[in-house]
Amino acid sequence: MNTKIIKQDIDSLIQGISTILSKNRCSLTDEERVLLQDCMKQLELQKQQVPIDWTSILNSVSVIARFFISFKDLLF
């Protein structure tokens, strides 16, 4: 894959997490905020890496997915 496209995708993930944190649409616990901020930091670090460490990126995506699954369970 093209490195430029990959970095744009990582930027989109970071922007999405940032939006969740800044809009304050839901009442996030401090632990959830820290978890999402850690994901953002990890994605920022991986964006700078050459070559990109896919394991770290997939771990961050996994954390985000678990966040949304647990959040969905709280809503219903």
PDB file of C-alpha atoms in Angstrom:
ATOM      1  CA  MET A   1       0.000   0.000   0.000  1.00  0.00           C
ATOM      2  CA  ASN A   2       1.005   3.545  -0.570  1.00  0.00           C
ATOM      3  CA  THR A   3       2.582   5.075   2.551  1.00  0.00           C
ATOM      4  CA  LYS A   4       0.847   8.397   1.952  1.00  0.00           C
ATOM      5  CA  ILE A   5      -2.585   6.737   1.952  1.00  0.00           C
ATOM      6  CA  ILE A   6      -1.736   4.754   5.086  1.00  0.00           C
ATOM      7  CA  LYS A   7      -0.677   7.918   6.905  1.00  0.00           C
ATOM      8  CA  GLN A   8      -3.912   9.622   5.811  1.00  0.00           C
ATOM      9  CA  ASP A   9      -5.882   6.691   7.232  1.00  0.00           C
ATOM     10  CA  ILE A  10      -3.973   6.951  10.516  1.00  0.00           C
ATOM     11  CA  ASP A  11      -4.678  10.696  10.567  1.00  0.00           C
ATOM     12  CA  SER A  12      -8.384   9.940  10.071  1.00  0.00           C
ATOM     13  CA  LEU A  13      -8.347   7.565  13.048  1.00  0.00           C
ATOM     14  CA  ILE A  14      -6.623  10.194  15.178  1.00  0.00           C
ATOM     15  CA  GLN A  15      -9.109  12.854  14.074  1.00  0.00           C
ATOM     16  CA  GLY A  16     -12.042  10.561  14.875  1.00  0.00           C
ATOM     17  CA  ILE A  17     -10.759   9.862  18.374  1.00  0.00           C
ATOM     18  CA  SER A  18     -10.100  13.548  18.885  1.00  0.00           C
ATOM     19  CA  THR A  19     -13.670  14.339  17.847  1.00  0.00           C
ATOM     20  CA  ILE A  20     -15.066  11.826  20.326  1.00  0.00           C
ATOM     21  CA  LEU A  21     -13.018  13.378  23.106  1.00  0.00           C
ATOM     22  CA  SER A  22     -13.727  17.002  22.208  1.00  0.00           C
ATOM     23  CA  LYS A  23     -17.453  16.870  21.444  1.00  0.00           C
ATOM     24  CA  ASN A  24     -18.231  15.392  24.848  1.00  0.00           C
ATOM     25  CA  ARG A  25     -21.374  13.810  23.404  1.00  0.00           C
ATOM     26  CA  CYS A  26     -21.342  11.162  26.077  1.00  0.00           C
ATOM     27  CA  SER A  27     -20.171  10.956  29.611  1.00  0.00           C
ATOM     28  CA  LEU A  28     -16.841   9.185  29.320  1.00  0.00           C
ATOM     29  CA  THR A  29     -15.130   7.966  32.439  1.00  0.00           C
ATOM     30  CA  ASP A  30     -11.617   9.169  33.169  1.00  0.00           C
ATOM     31  CA  GLU A  31     -10.352   5.676  32.358  1.00  0.00           C
ATOM     32  CA  GLU A  32     -12.041   5.734  28.935  1.00  0.00           C
ATOM     33  CA  ARG A  33     -10.616   9.178  28.181  1.00  0.00           C
ATOM     34  CA  VAL A  34      -7.107   8.025  29.098  1.00  0.00           C
ATOM     35  CA  LEU A  35      -7.540   4.892  26.987  1.00  0.00           C
ATOM     36  CA  LEU A  36      -8.580   6.910  23.927  1.00  0.00           C
ATOM     37  CA  GLN A  37      -5.791   9.447  24.481  1.00  0.00           C
ATOM     38  CA  ASP A  38      -3.270   6.606  24.704  1.00  0.00           C
ATOM     39  CA  CYS A  39      -4.571   5.247  21.399  1.00  0.00           C
ATOM     40  CA  MET A  40      -4.089   8.668  19.811  1.00  0.00           C
ATOM     41  CA  LYS A  41      -0.524   8.885  21.107  1.00  0.00           C
ATOM     42  CA  GLN A  42       0.289   5.394  19.865  1.00  0.00           C
ATOM     43  CA  LEU A  43      -1.130   6.169  16.422  1.00  0.00           C
ATOM     44  CA  GLU A  44       0.877   9.420  16.275  1.00  0.00           C
ATOM     45  CA  LEU A  45       4.053   7.504  17.099  1.00  0.00           C
ATOM     46  CA  GLN A  46       3.359   4.819  14.522  1.00  0.00           C
ATOM     47  CA  LYS A  47       2.682   7.417  11.849  1.00  0.00           C
ATOM     48  CA  GLN A  48       6.291   8.578  12.269  1.00  0.00           C
ATOM     49  CA  GLN A  49       7.740   5.046  12.077  1.00  0.00           C
ATOM     50  CA  VAL A  50       9.319   3.675   8.935  1.00  0.00           C
ATOM     51  CA  PRO A  51       8.247   0.959   8.349  1.00  0.00           C
ATOM     52  CA  ILE A  52       4.913   1.194  10.106  1.00  0.00           C
ATOM     53  CA  ASP A  53       4.377  -1.318  12.913  1.00  0.00           C
ATOM     54  CA  TRP A  54       1.042  -2.861  12.013  1.00  0.00           C
ATOM     55  CA  THR A  55       0.778  -4.730  15.302  1.00  0.00           C
ATOM     56  CA  SER A  56       0.617  -1.470  17.248  1.00  0.00           C
ATOM     57  CA  ILE A  57      -1.907   0.038  14.865  1.00  0.00           C
ATOM     58  CA  LEU A  58      -4.121  -3.048  15.033  1.00  0.00           C
ATOM     59  CA  ASN A  59      -3.898  -3.018  18.831  1.00  0.00           C
ATOM     60  CA  SER A  60      -5.117   0.597  18.836  1.00  0.00           C
ATOM     61  CA  VAL A  61      -7.978  -0.244  16.474  1.00  0.00           C
ATOM     62  CA  SER A  62      -8.861  -3.200  18.701  1.00  0.00           C
ATOM     63  CA  VAL A  63      -9.042  -0.934  21.757  1.00  0.00           C
ATOM     64  CA  ILE A  64     -11.267   1.505  19.876  1.00  0.00           C
ATOM     65  CA  ALA A  65     -13.543  -1.339  18.743  1.00  0.00           C
ATOM     66  CA  ARG A  66     -13.842  -2.645  22.318  1.00  0.00           C
ATOM     67  CA  PHE A  67     -14.680   0.888  23.462  1.00  0.00           C
ATOM     68  CA  PHE A  68     -17.554   1.150  20.987  1.00  0.00           C
ATOM     69  CA  ILE A  69     -18.848  -2.337  21.787  1.00  0.00           C
ATOM     70  CA  SER A  70     -18.938  -1.581  25.514  1.00  0.00           C
ATOM     71  CA  PHE A  71     -20.453   1.858  24.863  1.00  0.00           C
ATOM     72  CA  LYS A  72     -23.179   0.321  22.692  1.00  0.00           C
ATOM     73  CA  ASP A  73     -24.004  -2.140  25.470  1.00  0.00           C
ATOM     74  CA  LEU A  74     -24.488   0.751  27.894  1.00  0.00           C
ATOM     75  CA  LEU A  75     -26.944   2.503  25.584  1.00  0.00           C
ATOM     76  CA  PHE A  76     -29.282  -0.438  25.146  1.00  0.00           C
TER      77      PHE A  76
END
